Amino acid sequence: MASYLYKLGRFAFRRRHFVALLWVALLTLAGVGAASAPPAGNSSFSIPGTEAQRAFDLLEQRFPGMSADGATARVVFKAPEGQKMTDAGNKAAVEKTVKELGSGSEVASVADPYTGKAVSRDGTIAYASVKYKVSGMELEDSSRDALKESAAHARDAGLSVEIGGDALTAAPETGSSEVIGIAIAAVVLVITFGSLIAAGLPLLTAIIGVGIGVSAITALATPLDLGSTTSTLATMIGLAVGIDYALFIVSRYRAELAEGRDREEAAGRAVGTAGSAVVFAGLTVVIALVGLSVVNIPMLTKMGVAAAGTVAIAVLIALTMIPALLGYAGRTVKPAGEKSRLLGGGRAAKKAGRPNMGTRWASFVVRRPVTVLLLGVVGLGAAAVPAASLELGLPDDGSQPVSTTQRRAYDLLSDGFGPGFNGPLMVVVDAKGSADKKAAFAKVGDEIKGLKDVVTVTPPAPNKAGDTAIITVVPKSQPSSATTEDLVHAIRGKSASIASATDAKLLVTGATAMNIDVSQKLNDALLPYLALVVGLAFLLLIVVFRSILVPLKAALGFLLSVLAALGAVVAVFQWGWLSGLMNVEQTGPVMSMMPIFMVGVVFGLAMDYEVFLVTRMREAYVHGENPGQAVVTGFRYSARVVTAAAVIMIAVFSGFIGSSEAMIKMIGFGLAIAVFFDAFIVRMAVVPAVLALLGRRAWWLPAWLDRALPNVDVEGEGLRTDSDPDGDRELVSA
């Protein structure tokens, strides 16, 4: 592989005009496709294989036009101090608002609070329920705007009005976070390379790659049913790996220049060596993202595949456009150790002197491997302790900041009608096979009334055919509580006895039940997903490193860093440690998608650092250095750029901690702390300590397996035998 990529790098350097025009043409084509594509709403949402989804599907068949999984909104009204919602003026304002709410094209129905008994006992709070024809993920922005405008008109009449429900759910805007991340990345790259031109190349290629990927997603959004969250994930991951991959190739190019090679040769060797690591690092990220399909949530699968496509584009750009741009840059990109005249006065590289920090640190670890290993493992183990108390769930309006209208509506409904009113359960009774359908409906209602933690059970509401009915159950506790989850399981536990007595089927659905089912589905998928991703990457790393113990160490180190990161998330967002510093207003269960999402994203980035750092060690070992010296050599050339890449990633993810959305805040913190643990403790401390202790055994591979594996030559050994290492060199002057 190294020889092929070496030729590709030299070709891109020589034919830079062709390569640059090709990528510009692809960017233009994708941009035109995105601009001409019809505007797409949010993607549809379904959870195959869950009881809640089966109930929704049944309702679609038996209650046509009901839009059982359609978005809902509750417009909550509170009368001014000393007044009642039943006062004539207040009642007129509410009725006018209800009329406005029902005029939307996507609105299925609006329930008047005065005819639907939706006024609190003390008469101070009332709500109007709005049902939409499409789900909250598919709702158009115009419908959300109309909902907000209707509430504003009621406020003008003197009422306090707040809006809750999933109709206001929209993809959070993260543009400012991305800009902050790019700005910090630019600063780190300038410090790393000491040159504005060299620092600009990774940023330029990463932005082009993300532009192509996101434009393609936008162009295909309608036919493939891709939502806005898909492009958000693709942007975040594509930007991260795009900068990383270009950073490593530019760094290796400067190192080759420092050894005296001419620029075309340096570009070829940079792509042949660092480019090989880029290919395999990219493959690990793609495996992690595509592997999300094992969860069997279509939206998550599409997000993973789209982000994987953006990563593949980032790899191709790093291998081709970076050497092309290096050809354009010419002598403005200095050899390693030199800085531009603007930043460093054009001083020449130091030929000898004090070893760099990476060399000094690696030398210390090689001398004290047991101490470093114990400190690293014990520290991460201590951070992972809170993960044993991990509680998973999906956020609802009760987890929103108190400054949001959703949270204020949630609190008003809790005050007026009880906490369980914010998460009613929808019980669907399928009595098609029952001899006495009405008796079956009544039996189910009576059974549910006998359960504890139930406040209200509405009378059965049958369909026109009379073979299916809906019963609404209001729990005592709030939707995200363990008590409500236990109630859902208790109702479902009655299905066997109901079927035996009446031949009717009982299904529980609704937003609360759907959240419980999604959490369970994600929990059940975590171990299979982890086994698939880690297993495939383990096999891939065996091919890369030609070793059994190095890939095993990489996988175990990753698991340790993820557990430590989950422990930190639990401590902050569930226990409330440092919640004031992180501006966490409401503690509670950790988002159920967090563990599997963290595994997928962090695994890909962690293996990036593993491949880039350890392949340099492997390269030195293959070229004759002893194991301890190979560790030091790997750090001498790679520690600086791995550190820079990790700092960039931490900065990008940390930008999301400032989000007002609890979910985005949690994702930002979790990914940032996970990258910190993995890059600076696992890869920079645990990995060299383990390799120093293993010595030559680290690179052991059974002879039969060595013969069976393909020789991908990530270390570039073929470049030393296929070409004269000295014949094509020329000293590079400043």
XYZ file of C-alpha atoms in Angstrom:
734
model
C 0.000 0.000 0.000
C 2.788 2.432 0.871
C 4.252 2.141 -2.641
C 0.887 2.773 -4.266
C 0.158 5.765 -2.070
C 3.688 7.056 -2.663
C 2.989 7.110 -6.394
C -0.394 8.732 -5.782
C 1.219 11.473 -3.692
C 3.839 12.232 -6.356
C 1.180 12.206 -9.076
C -0.997 14.662 -7.126
C 2.027 16.889 -6.523
C 2.978 16.944 -10.230
C -0.574 17.135 -11.587
C -1.740 19.608 -8.989
C -3.863 21.586 -11.460
C -5.829 18.488 -12.447
C -6.338 17.347 -8.853
C -7.402 20.788 -7.622
C -9.830 21.240 -10.519
C -11.299 17.796 -9.860
C -12.097 18.598 -6.228
C -13.388 22.060 -7.077
C -15.627 20.476 -9.705
C -16.949 17.955 -7.172
C -17.601 20.738 -4.664
C -19.396 22.775 -7.332
C -21.449 19.779 -8.460
C -22.474 18.956 -4.892
C -23.269 22.613 -4.223
C -25.446 22.895 -7.331
C -27.245 19.688 -6.339
C -27.873 21.031 -2.853
C -29.087 24.398 -4.154
C -31.476 22.823 -6.660
C -32.805 20.139 -4.319
C -36.278 20.702 -2.863
C -36.273 21.812 0.756
C -36.486 18.795 3.023
C -38.002 18.674 6.465
C -36.784 16.529 9.285
C -36.551 12.803 8.665
C -39.284 10.411 9.722
C -38.769 8.578 12.984
C -39.602 4.962 13.707
C -38.331 2.325 16.105
C -38.865 -1.083 14.456
C -39.344 -4.031 16.771
C -40.688 -2.101 19.772
C -44.146 -2.447 21.285
C -44.723 1.296 21.085
C -44.047 1.242 17.329
C -46.326 -1.780 16.814
C -49.077 0.116 18.601
C -48.548 3.176 16.379
C -48.704 0.971 13.284
C -51.926 -0.641 14.532
C -53.487 2.758 15.188
C -52.632 3.865 11.657
C -54.601 0.854 10.341
C -57.584 0.958 12.739
C -57.849 4.757 13.168
C -57.110 6.078 9.660
C -56.287 9.770 9.625
C -55.624 9.846 13.353
C -51.836 10.348 12.940
C -51.105 8.412 16.092
C -47.416 9.249 15.953
C -48.059 12.850 14.941
C -46.497 15.740 16.822
C -48.371 17.178 19.780
C -48.351 20.541 21.472
C -49.937 21.785 24.641
C -50.590 25.489 24.771
C -50.857 26.220 28.488
C -52.721 29.306 29.703
C -52.494 30.833 33.160
C -54.905 33.510 34.308
C -53.617 36.779 35.761
C -53.369 37.021 39.531
C -56.832 36.994 41.135
C -58.622 35.834 37.965
C -59.914 32.515 36.640
C -59.603 30.969 33.207
C -63.392 30.756 33.154
C -63.764 34.542 33.279
C -65.422 35.860 30.112
C -62.462 37.871 28.829
C -59.964 35.077 29.402
C -62.300 32.503 27.872
C -62.746 34.633 24.743
C -58.972 35.021 24.335
C -58.457 31.250 24.656
C -61.224 30.432 22.173
C -59.733 32.872 19.655
C -56.333 31.226 20.091
C -57.847 27.754 19.615
C -59.417 28.913 16.353
C -56.052 30.228 15.131
C -54.316 26.995 16.126
C -56.719 24.927 14.022
C -56.022 26.835 10.798
C -52.640 25.240 10.044
C -52.322 22.866 7.088
C -50.472 20.248 9.168
C -52.863 20.461 12.141
C -55.029 17.359 12.598
C -57.119 18.573 15.547
C -57.259 21.096 18.376
C -59.037 20.340 21.664
C -60.843 23.269 23.288
C -59.976 23.320 27.017
C -63.549 24.231 27.997
C -65.205 21.333 26.173
C -62.398 18.877 26.883
C -62.295 19.416 30.670
C -58.763 20.800 30.465
C -59.109 23.400 33.211
C -57.432 22.853 36.572
C -59.555 22.432 39.706
C -58.660 25.862 41.005
C -59.541 27.371 37.619
C -56.228 29.210 37.162
C -54.625 26.981 34.513
C -55.990 25.553 31.262
C -54.457 23.985 28.190
C -55.349 23.377 24.558
C -54.048 20.165 22.967
C -52.880 20.419 19.349
C -52.445 17.275 17.266
C -50.476 17.341 13.997
C -50.629 15.067 10.961
C -46.865 14.481 10.926
C -44.316 13.646 13.606
C -42.260 16.250 15.399
C -39.242 15.268 13.283
C -41.195 16.001 10.085
C -43.045 19.148 11.143
C -42.360 22.174 8.959
C -40.898 25.324 10.481
C -43.938 27.284 9.282
C -46.185 25.200 11.564
C -43.912 25.881 14.530
C -43.940 29.604 13.745
C -47.746 29.627 13.554
C -47.899 27.880 16.936
C -45.672 30.517 18.523
C -47.614 33.402 16.914
C -50.918 32.079 18.268
C -49.449 31.995 21.762
C -48.168 35.560 21.338
C -51.679 36.780 20.516
C -53.013 35.242 23.742
C -50.251 36.932 25.714
C -51.341 40.249 24.246
C -54.729 39.622 25.873
C -53.050 39.511 29.303
C -52.663 35.743 29.789
C -49.462 33.918 30.637
C -48.940 31.418 27.801
C -46.323 28.677 27.483
C -45.966 25.866 24.923
C -44.894 22.291 25.574
C -44.786 19.074 23.585
C -42.622 17.678 20.816
C -44.015 20.054 18.175
C -41.372 22.599 19.192
C -38.588 20.055 18.880
C -36.113 21.285 16.295
C -32.498 20.559 15.461
C -30.337 22.948 17.517
C -28.263 25.435 15.612
C -24.564 24.812 16.139
C -23.006 27.203 13.638
C -21.341 29.363 16.313
C -19.804 26.286 17.942
C -18.351 25.203 14.624
C -16.843 28.658 14.061
C -15.301 28.636 17.549
C -13.875 25.161 16.909
C -12.362 26.201 13.585
C -10.861 29.339 15.151
C -9.211 27.335 17.944
C -8.044 24.758 15.401
C -6.405 27.531 13.390
C -4.513 28.804 16.433
C -3.321 25.312 17.376
C -2.197 24.585 13.800
C -0.253 27.837 13.577
C 1.519 27.030 16.851
C 2.206 23.462 15.679
C 3.586 24.349 12.241
C 4.896 27.849 12.894
C 3.530 28.859 9.491
C 0.261 30.408 8.390
C 0.367 28.617 5.032
C 1.065 25.174 6.500
C -1.640 25.741 9.137
C -4.156 26.817 6.516
C -3.874 23.672 4.389
C -5.614 21.274 6.852
C -8.347 23.840 7.500
C -8.936 24.440 3.796
C -9.117 20.765 2.859
C -11.315 19.918 5.875
C -13.783 22.661 4.947
C -13.845 21.511 1.308
C -14.442 17.909 2.378
C -17.235 18.877 4.760
C -18.704 21.127 2.064
C -18.869 18.252 -0.410
C -20.256 15.824 2.159
C -22.916 18.126 3.592
C -23.944 19.383 0.138
C -24.371 15.795 -1.029
C -26.474 15.030 2.052
C -28.625 18.093 1.360
C -29.061 17.106 -2.292
C -30.123 13.579 -1.292
C -32.162 14.588 1.762
C -35.574 14.201 0.130
C -35.103 10.896 -1.753
C -33.240 9.270 1.141
C -35.324 10.880 3.924
C -32.334 12.495 5.632
C -32.931 15.030 8.375
C -31.004 18.084 9.506
C -29.387 16.129 12.339
C -27.680 13.980 9.708
C -25.770 16.915 8.271
C -24.931 18.154 11.796
C -23.230 14.876 12.715
C -21.491 14.717 9.328
C -20.177 18.244 9.817
C -18.863 17.545 13.304
C -17.134 14.271 12.448
C -15.995 15.345 8.978
C -14.419 18.518 10.297
C -12.690 16.601 13.092
C -11.106 13.873 10.999
C -10.506 16.151 8.011
C -8.229 18.396 10.079
C -6.574 15.386 11.739
C -5.724 13.551 8.539
C -4.368 16.588 6.720
C -2.430 17.576 9.837
C -0.542 14.284 9.902
C 0.351 14.315 6.220
C 1.561 17.924 6.288
C 3.578 17.164 9.411
C 5.200 14.137 7.776
C 5.908 16.197 4.635
C 7.795 18.762 6.707
C 9.725 15.980 8.443
C 10.749 14.545 5.061
C 11.872 18.005 3.945
C 13.963 18.301 7.095
C 15.758 15.097 6.097
C 16.834 16.790 2.863
C 14.452 15.309 0.295
C 13.141 17.392 -2.561
C 9.530 18.525 -2.368
C 7.970 16.054 -4.774
C 9.746 13.157 -3.125
C 8.766 14.437 0.320
C 5.127 14.650 -0.764
C 5.234 11.104 -2.114
C 6.816 9.708 1.027
C 4.450 11.652 3.289
C 1.436 10.153 1.524
C 3.079 6.723 1.379
C 3.728 6.593 5.131
C 1.373 8.948 6.983
C -1.175 8.393 4.197
C -1.211 4.666 4.933
C -2.027 5.452 8.540
C -4.762 7.838 7.338
C -6.370 5.079 5.265
C -6.539 2.631 8.152
C -7.542 5.259 10.683
C -10.335 6.313 8.339
C -11.454 2.705 8.009
C -11.831 2.396 11.780
C -14.017 5.513 11.864
C -16.126 4.237 8.960
C -16.552 0.874 10.701
C -17.672 2.610 13.899
C -20.196 4.843 12.108
C -21.643 2.249 9.727
C -21.835 -0.157 12.670
C -24.583 2.039 14.161
C -26.925 0.133 11.847
C -26.935 -2.783 14.333
C -29.155 -0.657 16.605
C -31.894 -0.945 13.943
C -33.085 2.633 14.326
C -33.365 3.887 10.723
C -32.611 7.500 11.561
C -29.449 6.523 13.473
C -28.376 4.230 10.623
C -28.743 7.014 8.055
C -26.817 9.420 10.245
C -23.981 6.938 10.641
C -23.750 6.071 6.944
C -23.857 9.735 5.883
C -21.141 10.672 8.381
C -19.061 7.686 7.224
C -19.321 8.969 3.653
C -18.011 12.353 4.779
C -15.085 10.607 6.522
C -14.279 8.709 3.309
C -14.202 12.029 1.442
C -11.848 13.434 4.103
C -9.470 10.501 3.550
C -9.456 10.948 -0.226
C -8.873 14.687 0.048
C -5.996 14.184 2.476
C -4.336 11.705 0.101
C -4.719 13.802 -3.058
C -5.519 17.445 -2.440
C -2.976 17.962 0.350
C 0.015 16.983 -1.875
C -1.480 19.091 -4.665
C -1.729 22.123 -2.395
C 1.779 21.466 -1.103
C 2.898 21.740 -4.718
C 1.229 25.137 -4.977
C 2.659 26.257 -1.615
C 6.245 25.547 -2.695
C 8.869 26.899 -0.341
C 6.351 28.703 1.851
C 5.892 25.392 3.720
C 9.117 25.020 5.686
C 10.891 21.854 6.820
C 10.196 20.688 10.373
C 11.916 22.960 12.879
C 11.815 26.052 10.683
C 9.293 28.830 11.013
C 8.074 31.390 8.533
C 9.590 34.848 8.556
C 6.302 36.247 9.849
C 6.153 33.961 12.906
C 9.729 33.003 13.560
C 11.998 35.341 11.684
C 12.814 32.654 9.140
C 15.236 30.956 11.495
C 16.699 27.667 10.280
C 15.931 24.311 11.799
C 18.064 23.265 14.695
C 20.383 20.441 13.695
C 21.117 19.425 17.272
C 20.124 20.446 20.728
C 17.793 19.559 23.539
C 15.330 16.742 22.708
C 11.756 17.864 22.218
C 9.124 17.360 24.890
C 7.733 14.207 23.262
C 11.176 12.605 23.346
C 11.758 13.550 26.979
C 8.344 12.253 28.053
C 8.721 8.953 26.181
C 12.188 8.450 27.645
C 10.762 8.931 31.136
C 7.931 6.451 30.479
C 10.362 3.854 29.109
C 12.454 4.208 32.295
C 9.416 4.084 34.647
C 6.775 2.034 32.784
C 5.219 0.343 35.836
C 4.720 3.616 37.720
C 3.199 5.378 34.714
C 0.957 2.417 33.881
C -0.364 2.116 37.440
C -1.035 5.851 37.742
C -2.843 5.913 34.401
C -4.992 2.842 35.033
C -5.826 3.775 38.641
C -6.705 7.337 37.626
C -9.012 6.226 34.836
C -10.464 3.521 37.052
C -11.325 6.087 39.701
C -12.981 8.306 37.081
C -14.982 5.303 35.860
C -16.457 4.468 39.301
C -19.594 6.649 38.880
C -20.430 4.723 35.685
C -21.601 1.863 37.926
C -24.548 4.092 38.902
C -25.449 4.957 35.307
C -29.179 5.508 34.757
C -30.370 5.925 31.183
C -33.385 7.717 29.777
C -34.461 10.203 27.142
C -34.820 13.900 27.946
C -38.252 15.496 28.080
C -39.448 19.040 28.632
C -38.731 18.651 32.347
C -35.002 18.533 31.590
C -35.070 21.796 29.626
C -33.605 24.977 31.141
C -36.121 26.932 33.211
C -35.746 29.819 30.771
C -37.476 27.871 27.967
C -41.188 27.925 27.250
C -41.242 24.105 27.149
C -39.981 23.881 30.736
C -42.372 26.573 31.980
C -45.293 24.791 30.296
C -44.161 21.522 31.893
C -44.085 23.129 35.343
C -47.493 24.784 34.893
C -49.097 21.462 33.913
C -47.450 19.751 36.883
C -48.799 22.424 39.225
C -52.299 22.338 37.785
C -52.807 18.653 36.994
C -49.986 16.657 38.661
C -46.479 15.612 37.461
C -47.693 12.520 35.609
C -49.906 14.635 33.391
C -46.846 15.552 31.303
C -46.394 11.930 30.233
C -49.741 10.187 29.689
C -49.681 6.600 28.486
C -51.736 5.464 25.506
C -53.051 1.916 25.942
C -54.269 0.333 22.715
C -56.653 -2.620 23.044
C -56.963 -4.829 19.957
C -60.194 -6.794 20.482
C -60.630 -7.945 16.900
C -60.423 -11.608 17.963
C -62.570 -11.153 21.060
C -66.166 -12.410 21.240
C -67.294 -9.549 23.496
C -65.303 -6.494 22.484
C -66.897 -4.012 24.889
C -66.298 -6.373 27.783
C -62.661 -6.689 26.722
C -62.260 -2.895 26.715
C -63.861 -2.613 30.152
C -61.706 -5.434 31.520
C -58.513 -3.646 30.472
C -59.661 -0.376 32.072
C -60.524 -2.111 35.340
C -57.197 -3.953 35.437
C -55.236 -0.718 34.962
C -57.259 1.117 37.615
C -56.146 -1.515 40.098
C -52.461 -0.708 39.608
C -50.639 1.614 41.961
C -49.184 4.934 40.762
C -52.187 5.542 38.476
C -54.080 8.841 38.776
C -56.581 8.709 35.920
C -57.850 6.086 33.465
C -60.123 7.469 30.748
C -63.059 5.456 29.387
C -62.203 3.357 26.286
C -62.493 5.286 22.993
C -63.250 2.706 20.257
C -62.788 3.164 16.512
C -65.677 3.113 14.022
C -65.401 -0.637 13.556
C -65.565 -1.123 17.310
C -62.700 -3.627 17.335
C -59.940 -1.376 18.742
C -60.005 1.147 21.570
C -57.665 3.706 23.109
C -57.411 4.175 26.879
C -55.377 7.092 28.258
C -53.597 6.534 31.559
C -52.146 9.392 33.616
C -49.394 8.264 36.033
C -48.692 9.853 39.410
C -45.008 10.435 38.689
C -43.170 12.452 36.052
C -42.433 10.870 32.637
C -38.678 10.321 33.135
C -38.986 8.690 36.559
C -38.283 5.046 37.288
C -41.770 4.796 38.832
C -43.406 5.636 35.498
C -41.206 3.080 33.741
C -42.277 0.464 36.278
C -45.917 1.353 35.602
C -45.446 0.835 31.859
C -43.970 -2.596 32.505
C -46.787 -3.393 34.949
C -49.468 -2.541 32.374
C -47.677 -4.610 29.752
C -47.446 -7.411 32.290
C -51.256 -7.618 32.217
C -51.295 -8.506 28.497
C -51.039 -12.265 29.071
C -53.961 -12.415 31.516
C -56.053 -10.088 29.310
C -55.399 -12.288 26.260
C -56.305 -15.403 28.240
C -59.559 -13.940 29.569
C -60.802 -11.955 26.548
C -58.663 -12.924 23.505
C -57.746 -9.222 23.231
C -54.254 -7.807 22.788
C -52.927 -4.969 24.910
C -50.201 -2.551 23.732
C -48.775 0.506 25.491
C -47.511 3.451 23.457
C -47.281 7.248 23.566
C -44.243 9.499 23.903
C -43.335 8.210 27.380
C -43.601 4.537 26.398
C -41.696 5.228 23.175
C -38.854 6.824 25.158
C -38.719 3.798 27.440
C -38.621 1.428 24.451
C -35.924 3.450 22.695
C -33.773 3.416 25.836
C -34.192 -0.338 26.166
C -33.409 -0.904 22.508
C -30.234 1.149 22.754
C -29.212 -0.680 25.917
C -29.737 -4.056 24.260
C -27.747 -2.975 21.175
C -24.737 -1.624 23.062
C -22.889 -4.901 23.626
C -23.462 -6.262 20.077
C -22.387 -2.911 18.656
C -19.304 -2.810 20.865
C -18.390 -6.375 19.896
C -18.840 -5.633 16.187
C -16.879 -2.379 16.145
C -14.063 -3.469 18.439
C -13.876 -6.884 16.783
C -13.609 -5.580 13.233
C -11.167 -2.868 14.239
C -9.106 -5.456 16.145
C -8.771 -7.525 12.967
C -7.911 -4.413 10.965
C -5.232 -3.360 13.445
C -3.699 -6.847 13.343
C -3.147 -6.249 9.627
C -1.765 -2.752 10.248
C 0.602 -3.553 13.117
C 1.221 -7.247 12.359
C 0.828 -7.938 16.048
C -1.688 -9.527 18.414
C -0.890 -7.666 21.617
C -0.785 -4.126 20.197
C -4.385 -4.240 18.839
C -5.547 -5.925 22.057
C -3.920 -3.185 24.095
C -5.522 -0.546 21.849
C -9.014 -2.006 22.351
C -8.653 -2.387 26.121
C -7.291 1.136 26.443
C -10.257 2.484 24.500
C -12.740 0.676 26.762
C -10.999 2.139 29.790
C -11.189 5.692 28.453
C -14.885 5.333 27.485
C -15.795 3.984 30.934
C -13.923 6.877 32.549
C -15.739 9.361 30.291
C -19.121 7.807 31.137
C -18.202 8.070 34.807
C -17.504 11.781 34.361
C -20.835 12.249 32.563
C -22.694 10.509 35.404
C -20.885 12.611 38.013
C -21.808 15.902 36.322
C -25.212 15.306 34.737
C -26.693 12.660 37.059
C -25.064 13.371 40.421
C -24.681 17.119 39.898
C -20.936 17.462 40.545
C -19.638 20.726 39.033
C -23.136 21.287 37.663
C -22.884 25.004 38.390
C -19.640 25.278 36.439
C -21.185 23.415 33.508
C -24.449 25.381 33.835
C -26.451 22.151 34.257
C -29.818 23.326 35.565
C -31.501 19.929 35.877
C -29.815 16.645 36.804
C -31.373 13.315 35.893
C -30.858 10.169 33.835
C -28.120 10.203 31.215
C -29.438 10.321 27.664
C -29.888 6.709 26.539
C -28.165 7.367 23.210
C -25.047 8.689 24.947
C -23.124 5.420 25.564
C -23.542 4.011 22.058
C -22.927 7.398 20.449
C -19.801 7.904 22.548
C -18.530 4.438 21.689
C -18.949 5.053 17.962
C -17.447 8.531 17.733
C -14.696 8.213 20.327
C -13.607 4.789 19.109
C -12.972 6.153 15.644
C -11.011 9.150 16.917
C -9.119 7.055 19.493
C -7.987 4.621 16.830
C -6.834 7.615 14.773
C -4.403 8.542 17.527
C -3.426 4.903 18.050
C -2.650 4.340 14.378
C -0.727 7.587 13.897
C 1.327 7.199 17.063
C 2.054 3.482 17.028
C 2.700 3.143 13.285
C 5.598 5.573 13.756
C 6.909 3.299 16.526
C 6.374 0.247 14.332
C 8.182 1.980 11.497
C 11.204 2.665 13.701
C 11.171 -0.933 15.005
C 10.952 -2.408 11.505
C 13.878 -0.249 10.469
C 16.121 -1.737 13.164
C 15.638 0.157 16.425
C 15.171 -1.731 19.678
C 11.626 -1.668 21.177
C 12.345 0.976 23.809
C 14.088 3.295 21.368
C 11.272 2.764 18.849
C 8.783 4.072 21.427
C 10.919 7.189 21.925
C 11.292 7.684 18.172
C 7.551 7.390 17.672
C 6.971 10.111 20.236
C 9.720 12.302 18.819
C 7.941 12.553 15.484
C 4.260 12.067 16.395
C 3.596 13.323 19.932
C 3.405 16.975 18.901
C 0.894 16.454 16.120
C -1.174 13.924 18.093
C -1.346 16.460 20.913
C -2.374 19.180 18.468
C -5.057 16.940 16.954
C -6.438 16.067 20.396
C -6.503 19.706 21.517
C -8.404 20.621 18.346
C -10.956 17.882 18.941
C -11.421 18.822 22.585
C -11.919 22.465 21.600
C -14.485 21.568 18.934
C -16.499 19.342 21.245
C -16.207 21.726 24.215
C -17.883 24.419 22.145
C -21.116 22.437 22.460
C -21.042 22.543 26.282
C -22.344 26.089 26.127
C -25.520 24.987 24.347
C -28.839 25.590 26.084
C -29.984 22.121 24.963
C -29.256 19.606 27.726
C -28.682 16.815 25.198
C -26.158 18.819 23.157
C -24.419 19.984 26.326
C -24.071 16.370 27.495
C -22.746 15.166 24.133
C -20.216 18.000 23.983
C -18.922 17.344 27.491
C -18.866 13.560 27.060
C -16.929 13.621 23.801
C -14.491 16.293 25.000
C -13.630 14.462 28.226
C -13.422 11.124 26.391
C -10.907 12.514 23.875
C -8.923 14.027 26.744
C -8.772 10.729 28.635
C -7.949 8.690 25.545
C -5.397 10.990 23.942
C -3.476 12.227 26.977
C -3.748 9.334 29.422
C -4.275 6.181 27.348
C -2.294 6.974 24.180
C 0.346 9.227 25.738
C 0.935 7.291 28.974
C -0.611 3.821 29.089
C 0.342 2.852 25.524
C 4.097 3.620 25.735
C 4.259 2.080 29.212
C 2.683 -1.169 28.005
C 4.905 -1.285 24.908
C 7.996 -0.687 27.036
C 7.028 -3.552 29.348
C 6.238 -5.924 26.481
C 9.424 -5.188 24.558
C 9.793 -7.354 21.446
C 6.767 -9.410 22.470
C 4.582 -6.449 21.549
C 5.348 -7.074 17.866
C 4.978 -10.841 18.016
C 2.757 -12.528 15.446
C 2.362 -16.285 14.885
C 4.247 -17.376 11.788
C 1.172 -18.965 10.186
C -0.815 -15.764 10.702
C 2.051 -13.659 9.389
C 2.021 -15.687 6.169
C -1.768 -15.482 5.868
C -2.094 -11.730 6.374
C -1.683 -9.350 3.436
C 1.395 -7.137 3.617
C -0.021 -3.607 3.527
C 3.357 -2.018 4.376
C 2.015 0.841 6.479
C 5.558 1.626 7.660
C 6.808 2.364 4.140
C 9.504 -0.321 4.127
C 8.907 -0.791 0.413
C 9.849 2.827 -0.185
C 13.350 2.115 1.067
C 13.849 -0.908 -1.130
C 12.021 0.261 -4.254
C 13.901 3.528 -4.553
C 17.292 4.861 -3.637
C 16.829 6.738 -0.402
C 19.680 9.042 -1.155
C 19.695 9.357 -4.903
C 16.810 11.725 -5.192
C 17.610 13.982 -2.281
C 18.540 17.596 -2.451
C 19.163 19.896 0.450
C 16.280 22.223 1.110
C 17.256 25.782 1.765
C 15.171 28.360 3.478
